[in-house]
mmCIF file of C-alpha atoms in Angstrom:
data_model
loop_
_atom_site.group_PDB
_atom_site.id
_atom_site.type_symbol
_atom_site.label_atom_id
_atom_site.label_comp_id
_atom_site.label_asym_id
_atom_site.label_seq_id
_atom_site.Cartn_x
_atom_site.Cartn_y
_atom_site.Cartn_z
ATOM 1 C CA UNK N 1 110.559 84.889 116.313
ATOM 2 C CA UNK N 2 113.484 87.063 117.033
ATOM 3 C CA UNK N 3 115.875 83.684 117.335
ATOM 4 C CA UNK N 4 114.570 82.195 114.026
ATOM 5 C CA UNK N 5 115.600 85.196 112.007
ATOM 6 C CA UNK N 6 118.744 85.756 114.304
ATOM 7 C CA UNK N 7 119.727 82.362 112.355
ATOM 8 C CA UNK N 8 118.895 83.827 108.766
ATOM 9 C CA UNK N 9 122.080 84.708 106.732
ATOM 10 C CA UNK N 10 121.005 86.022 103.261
ATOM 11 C CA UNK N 11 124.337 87.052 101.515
ATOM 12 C CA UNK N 12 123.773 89.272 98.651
ATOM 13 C CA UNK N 13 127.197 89.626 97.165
ATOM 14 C CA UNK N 14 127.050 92.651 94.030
ATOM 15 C CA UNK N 15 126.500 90.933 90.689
ATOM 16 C CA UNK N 16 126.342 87.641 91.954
ATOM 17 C CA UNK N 17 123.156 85.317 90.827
ATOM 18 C CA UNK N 18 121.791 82.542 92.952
ATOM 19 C CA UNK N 19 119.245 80.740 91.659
ATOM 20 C CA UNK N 20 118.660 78.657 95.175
ATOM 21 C CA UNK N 21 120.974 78.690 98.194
ATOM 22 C CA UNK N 22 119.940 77.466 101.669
ATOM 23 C CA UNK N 23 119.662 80.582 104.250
ATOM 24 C CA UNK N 24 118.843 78.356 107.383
ATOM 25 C CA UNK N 25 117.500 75.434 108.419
ATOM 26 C CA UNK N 26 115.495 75.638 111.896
ATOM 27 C CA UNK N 27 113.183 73.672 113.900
ATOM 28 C CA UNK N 28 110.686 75.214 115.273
ATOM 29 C CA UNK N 29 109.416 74.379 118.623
ATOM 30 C CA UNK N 30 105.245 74.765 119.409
ATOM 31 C CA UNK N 31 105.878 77.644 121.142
ATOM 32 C CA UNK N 32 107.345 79.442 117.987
ATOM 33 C CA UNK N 33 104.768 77.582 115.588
ATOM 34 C CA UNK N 34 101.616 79.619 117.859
ATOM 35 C CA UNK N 35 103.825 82.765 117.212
ATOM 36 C CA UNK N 36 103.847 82.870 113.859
ATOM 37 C CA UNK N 37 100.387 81.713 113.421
ATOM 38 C CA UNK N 38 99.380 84.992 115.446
ATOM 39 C CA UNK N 39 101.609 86.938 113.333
ATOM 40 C CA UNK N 40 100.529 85.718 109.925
ATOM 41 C CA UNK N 41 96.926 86.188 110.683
ATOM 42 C CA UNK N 42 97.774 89.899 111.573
ATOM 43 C CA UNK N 43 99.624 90.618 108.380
ATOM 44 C CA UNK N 44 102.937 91.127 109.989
ATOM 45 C CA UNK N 45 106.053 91.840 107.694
ATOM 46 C CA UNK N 46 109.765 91.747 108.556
ATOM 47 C CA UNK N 47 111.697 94.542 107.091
ATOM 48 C CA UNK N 48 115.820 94.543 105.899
ATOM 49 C CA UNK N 49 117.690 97.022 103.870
ATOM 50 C CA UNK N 50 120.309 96.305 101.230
ATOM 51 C CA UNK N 51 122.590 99.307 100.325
ATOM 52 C CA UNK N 52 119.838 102.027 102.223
ATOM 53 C CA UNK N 53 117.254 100.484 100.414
ATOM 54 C CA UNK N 54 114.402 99.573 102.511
ATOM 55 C CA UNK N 55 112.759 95.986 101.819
ATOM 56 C CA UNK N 56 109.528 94.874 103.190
ATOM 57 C CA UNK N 57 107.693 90.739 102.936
ATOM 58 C CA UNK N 58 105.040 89.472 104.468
ATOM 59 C CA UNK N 59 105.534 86.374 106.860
ATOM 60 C CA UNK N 60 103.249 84.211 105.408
ATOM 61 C CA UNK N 61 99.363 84.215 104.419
ATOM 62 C CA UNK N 62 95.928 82.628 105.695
ATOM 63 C CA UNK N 63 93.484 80.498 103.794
ATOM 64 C CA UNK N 64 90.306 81.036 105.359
ATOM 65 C CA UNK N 65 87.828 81.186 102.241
ATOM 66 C CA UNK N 66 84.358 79.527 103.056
ATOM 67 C CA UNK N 67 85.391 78.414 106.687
ATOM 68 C CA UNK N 68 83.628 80.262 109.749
ATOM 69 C CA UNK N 69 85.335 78.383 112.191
ATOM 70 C CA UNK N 70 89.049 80.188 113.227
ATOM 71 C CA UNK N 71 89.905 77.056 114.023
ATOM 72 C CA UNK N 72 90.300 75.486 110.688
ATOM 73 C CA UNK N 73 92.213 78.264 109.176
ATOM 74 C CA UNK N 74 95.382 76.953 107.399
ATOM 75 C CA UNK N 75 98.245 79.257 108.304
ATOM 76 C CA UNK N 76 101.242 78.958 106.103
ATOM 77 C CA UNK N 77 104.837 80.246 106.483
ATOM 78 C CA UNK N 78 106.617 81.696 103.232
ATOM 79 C CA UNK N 79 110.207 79.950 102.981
ATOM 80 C CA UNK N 80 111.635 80.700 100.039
ATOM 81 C CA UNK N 81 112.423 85.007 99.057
ATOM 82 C CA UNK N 82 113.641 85.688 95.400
ATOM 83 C CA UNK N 83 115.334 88.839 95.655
ATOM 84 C CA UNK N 84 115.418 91.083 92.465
ATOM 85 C CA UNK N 85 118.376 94.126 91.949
ATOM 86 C CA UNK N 86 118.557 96.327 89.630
ATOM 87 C CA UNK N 87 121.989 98.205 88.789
ATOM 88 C CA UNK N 88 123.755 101.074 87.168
ATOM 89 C CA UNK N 89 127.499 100.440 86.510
ATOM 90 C CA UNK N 90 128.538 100.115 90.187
ATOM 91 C CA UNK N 91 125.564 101.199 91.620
ATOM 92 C CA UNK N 92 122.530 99.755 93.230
ATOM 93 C CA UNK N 93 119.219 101.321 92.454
ATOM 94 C CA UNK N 94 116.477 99.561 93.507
ATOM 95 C CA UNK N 95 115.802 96.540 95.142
ATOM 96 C CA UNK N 96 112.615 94.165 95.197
ATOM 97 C CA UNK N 97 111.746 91.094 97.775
ATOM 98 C CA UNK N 98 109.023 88.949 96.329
ATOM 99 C CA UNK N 99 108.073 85.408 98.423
ATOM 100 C CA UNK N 100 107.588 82.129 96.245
ATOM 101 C CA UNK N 101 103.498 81.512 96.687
ATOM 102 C CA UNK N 102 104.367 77.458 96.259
ATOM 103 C CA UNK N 103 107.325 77.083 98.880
ATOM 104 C CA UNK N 104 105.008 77.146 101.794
ATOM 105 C CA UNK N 105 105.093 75.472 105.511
ATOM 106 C CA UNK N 106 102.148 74.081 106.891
ATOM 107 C CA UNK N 107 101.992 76.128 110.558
ATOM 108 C CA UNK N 108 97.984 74.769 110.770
ATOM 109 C CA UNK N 109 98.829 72.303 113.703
ATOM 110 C CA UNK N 110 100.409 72.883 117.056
ATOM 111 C CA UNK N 111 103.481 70.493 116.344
ATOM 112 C CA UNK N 112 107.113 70.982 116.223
ATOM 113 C CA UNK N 113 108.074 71.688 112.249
ATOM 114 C CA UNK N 114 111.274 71.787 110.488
ATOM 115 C CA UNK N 115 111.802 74.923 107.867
ATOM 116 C CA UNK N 116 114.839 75.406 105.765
ATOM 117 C CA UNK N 117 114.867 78.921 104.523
ATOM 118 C CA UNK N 118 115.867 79.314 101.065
ATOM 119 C CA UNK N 119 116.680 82.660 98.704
ATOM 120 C CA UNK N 120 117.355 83.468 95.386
ATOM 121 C CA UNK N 121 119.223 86.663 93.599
ATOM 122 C CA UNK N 122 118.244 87.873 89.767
ATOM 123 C CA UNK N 123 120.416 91.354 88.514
ATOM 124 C CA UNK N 124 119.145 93.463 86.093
ATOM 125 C CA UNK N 125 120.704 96.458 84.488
ATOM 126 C CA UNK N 126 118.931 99.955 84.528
ATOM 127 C CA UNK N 127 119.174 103.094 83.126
ATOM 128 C CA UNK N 128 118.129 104.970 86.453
ATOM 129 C CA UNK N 129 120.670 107.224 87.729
ATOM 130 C CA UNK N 130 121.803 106.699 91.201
ATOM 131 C CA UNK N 131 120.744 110.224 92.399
ATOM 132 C CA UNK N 132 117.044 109.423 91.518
ATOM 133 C CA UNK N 133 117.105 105.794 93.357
ATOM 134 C CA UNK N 134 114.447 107.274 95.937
ATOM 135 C CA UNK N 135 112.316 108.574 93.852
ATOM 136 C CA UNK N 136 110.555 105.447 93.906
ATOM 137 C CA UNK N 137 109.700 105.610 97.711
ATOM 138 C CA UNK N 138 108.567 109.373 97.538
ATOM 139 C CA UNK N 139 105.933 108.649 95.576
ATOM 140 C CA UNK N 140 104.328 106.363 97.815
ATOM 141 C CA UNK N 141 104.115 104.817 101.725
ATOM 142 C CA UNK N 142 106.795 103.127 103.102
ATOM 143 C CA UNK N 143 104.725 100.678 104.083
ATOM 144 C CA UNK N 144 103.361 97.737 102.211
ATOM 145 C CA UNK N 145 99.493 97.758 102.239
ATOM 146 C CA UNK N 146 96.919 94.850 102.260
ATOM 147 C CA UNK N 147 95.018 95.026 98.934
ATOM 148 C CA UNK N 148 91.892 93.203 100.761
ATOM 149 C CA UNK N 149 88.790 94.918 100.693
ATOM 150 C CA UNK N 150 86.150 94.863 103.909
ATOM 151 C CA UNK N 151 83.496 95.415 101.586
ATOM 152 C CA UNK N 152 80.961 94.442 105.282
ATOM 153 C CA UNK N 153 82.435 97.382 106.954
ATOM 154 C CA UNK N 154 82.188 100.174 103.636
ATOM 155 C CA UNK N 155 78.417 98.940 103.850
ATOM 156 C CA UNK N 156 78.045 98.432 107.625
ATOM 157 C CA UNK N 157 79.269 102.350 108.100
ATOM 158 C CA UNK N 158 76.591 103.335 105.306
ATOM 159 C CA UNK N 159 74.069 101.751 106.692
ATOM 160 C CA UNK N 160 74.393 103.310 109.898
ATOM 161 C CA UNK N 161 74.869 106.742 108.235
ATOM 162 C CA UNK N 162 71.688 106.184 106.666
ATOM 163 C CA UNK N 163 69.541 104.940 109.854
ATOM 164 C CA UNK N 164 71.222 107.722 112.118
ATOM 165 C CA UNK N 165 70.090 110.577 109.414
ATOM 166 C CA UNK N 166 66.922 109.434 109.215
ATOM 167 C CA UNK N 167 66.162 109.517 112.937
ATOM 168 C CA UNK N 168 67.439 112.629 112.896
ATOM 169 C CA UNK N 169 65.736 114.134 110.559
ATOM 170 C CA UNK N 170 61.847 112.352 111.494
ATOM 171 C CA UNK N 171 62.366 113.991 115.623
ATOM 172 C CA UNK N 172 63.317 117.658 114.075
ATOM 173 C CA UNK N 173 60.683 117.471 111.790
ATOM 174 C CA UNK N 174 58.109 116.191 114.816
ATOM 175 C CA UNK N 175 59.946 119.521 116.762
ATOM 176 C CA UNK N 176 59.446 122.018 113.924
ATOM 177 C CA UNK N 177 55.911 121.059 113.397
ATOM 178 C CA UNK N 178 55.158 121.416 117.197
ATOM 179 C CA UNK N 179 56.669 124.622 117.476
ATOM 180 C CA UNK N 180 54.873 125.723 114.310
ATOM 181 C CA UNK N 181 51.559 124.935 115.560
ATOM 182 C CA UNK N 182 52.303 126.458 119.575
ATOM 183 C CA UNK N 183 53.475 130.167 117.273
ATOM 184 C CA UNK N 184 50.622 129.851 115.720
ATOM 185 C CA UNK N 185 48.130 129.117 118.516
ATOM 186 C CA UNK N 186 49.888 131.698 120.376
ATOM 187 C CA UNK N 187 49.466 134.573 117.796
ATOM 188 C CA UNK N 188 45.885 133.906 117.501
ATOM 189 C CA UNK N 189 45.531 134.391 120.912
ATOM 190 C CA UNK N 190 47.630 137.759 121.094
ATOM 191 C CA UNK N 191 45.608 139.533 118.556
ATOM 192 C CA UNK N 192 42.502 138.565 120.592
ATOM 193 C CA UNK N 193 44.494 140.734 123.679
ATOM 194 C CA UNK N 194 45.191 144.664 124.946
ATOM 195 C CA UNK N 195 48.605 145.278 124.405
ATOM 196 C CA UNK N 196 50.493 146.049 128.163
ATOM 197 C CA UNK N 197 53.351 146.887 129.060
ATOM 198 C CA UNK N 198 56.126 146.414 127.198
ATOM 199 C CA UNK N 199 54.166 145.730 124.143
ATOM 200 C CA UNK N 200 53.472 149.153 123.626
ATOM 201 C CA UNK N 201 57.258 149.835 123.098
ATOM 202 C CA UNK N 202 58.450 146.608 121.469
ATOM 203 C CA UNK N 203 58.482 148.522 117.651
ATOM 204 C CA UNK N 204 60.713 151.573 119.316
ATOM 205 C CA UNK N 205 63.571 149.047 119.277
ATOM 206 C CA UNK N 206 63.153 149.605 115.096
ATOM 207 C CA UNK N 207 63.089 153.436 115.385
ATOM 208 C CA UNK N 208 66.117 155.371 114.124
ATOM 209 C CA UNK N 209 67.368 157.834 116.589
ATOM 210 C CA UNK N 210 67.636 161.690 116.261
ATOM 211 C CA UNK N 211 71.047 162.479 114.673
ATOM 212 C CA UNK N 212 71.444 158.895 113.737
ATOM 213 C CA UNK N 213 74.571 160.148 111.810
ATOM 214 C CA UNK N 214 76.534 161.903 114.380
ATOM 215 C CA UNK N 215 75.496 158.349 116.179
ATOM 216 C CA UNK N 216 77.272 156.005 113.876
ATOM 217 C CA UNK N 217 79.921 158.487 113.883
ATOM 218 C CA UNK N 218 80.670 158.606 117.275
ATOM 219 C CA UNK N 219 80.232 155.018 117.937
ATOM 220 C CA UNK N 220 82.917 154.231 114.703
ATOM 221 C CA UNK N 221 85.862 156.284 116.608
ATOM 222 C CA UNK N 222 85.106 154.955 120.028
ATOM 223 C CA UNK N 223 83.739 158.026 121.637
ATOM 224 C CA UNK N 224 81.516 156.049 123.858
ATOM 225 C CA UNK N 225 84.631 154.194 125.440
ATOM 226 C CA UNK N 226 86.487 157.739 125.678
ATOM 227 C CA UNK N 227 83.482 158.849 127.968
ATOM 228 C CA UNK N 228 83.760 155.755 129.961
#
């Protein structure tokens, strides 16, 4: 793809309007055809600047609406760009690529195809200053997004959310009640026993200590680690 847009020569002379002009005409070989059909079903986009601005289009698009089968896809390659400028005075301020949706190539079969590349220019004036230009490119991503929704994975990912919780929730409730009813059983069964050894002790951990002020006291200033 590199040597088919090597050949491209889009001349956007300031304040100059071409309704068509002829960018390149190219043959591509089978080789090339398979390339782009890879890259138009990945949503690939070349991207150009004019003045600093940064331009982004999409290669081409896929029509693949009630067909299962990859293999009869229709890939098509967009050949025609209308460029849109707008202006202040001497100035360039913003800059738009937009691809023609009915000067398509058929890239669908591996065959050698012949393309001419065509482009078009529209200026429009603007109020805009030229010290606000980039404004427009703050306020969003540099990057052109795909406006298709995969509605199967948003519901997929729920789904799974939902199934995974649910387990969850069904083995710690079978592991609460279990350890409910072994406390339980085993309470009933110390109150039937002599308290031993440590039992006797186990409420002195709850008992204050004599002097439990002069305690606290020493223990907030780190007395204990002086000793030490």
């Amino acid at each position: 793809m590199e040597i088919v847009w090597s050949v491209l020569l889009i001349n956007l002379t300031f304040f100059k309007i071409k309704t068509l002009k002829l960018s390149a005409k190219k043959k591509l070989t089978k080789e090339e055809v398979a390339q782009f059909q890879s890259a138009v079903s990945k949503d690939y986009y070349f991207q150009m600047y004019y003045d600093d601005l940064p331009i982004w289009v999409f290669l081409g698009k896929v029509e693949n609406e009630g067909k299962s089968d990859p293999s009869e896809y229709k890939y098509y390659l967009f050949k025609h760009l209308h460029f849109e400028i707008f202006y202040n005075k001497d100035r360039v301020i913003e800059i738009n690529a937009r691809t023609d949706p009915n000067a398509l190539v058929d890239l669908s079969e591996d065959k050698e195809v012949e393309v001419e590349f065509m482009y078009s220019v529209k200026w429009k004036e603007t109020n805009t200053p030229f010290e606000k230009r980039m404004e427009k490119y703050s306020h969003s991503s540099s990057l052109p997004h795909h406006l298709e929704i995969h509605w199967f994975s948003i519901i997929n990912s729920c789904v799974t959310v939902l199934l995974v919780t649910g387990f969850l929730a069904t083995i710690l409730m079978r592991v609460l009640k279990n350890d409910f009813v072994k406390y339980a059983h085993d309470e009933e069964a110390a109150d039937d026993q002599e308290e031993t050894g440590w039992k006797y002790i186990h409420g002195d951990v709850f008992r204050y200590p004599k002097y439990k002020s002069l305690f606290a006291a020493a223990l907030g200033s780190g007395t204990q680690l002086f000793t030490l």
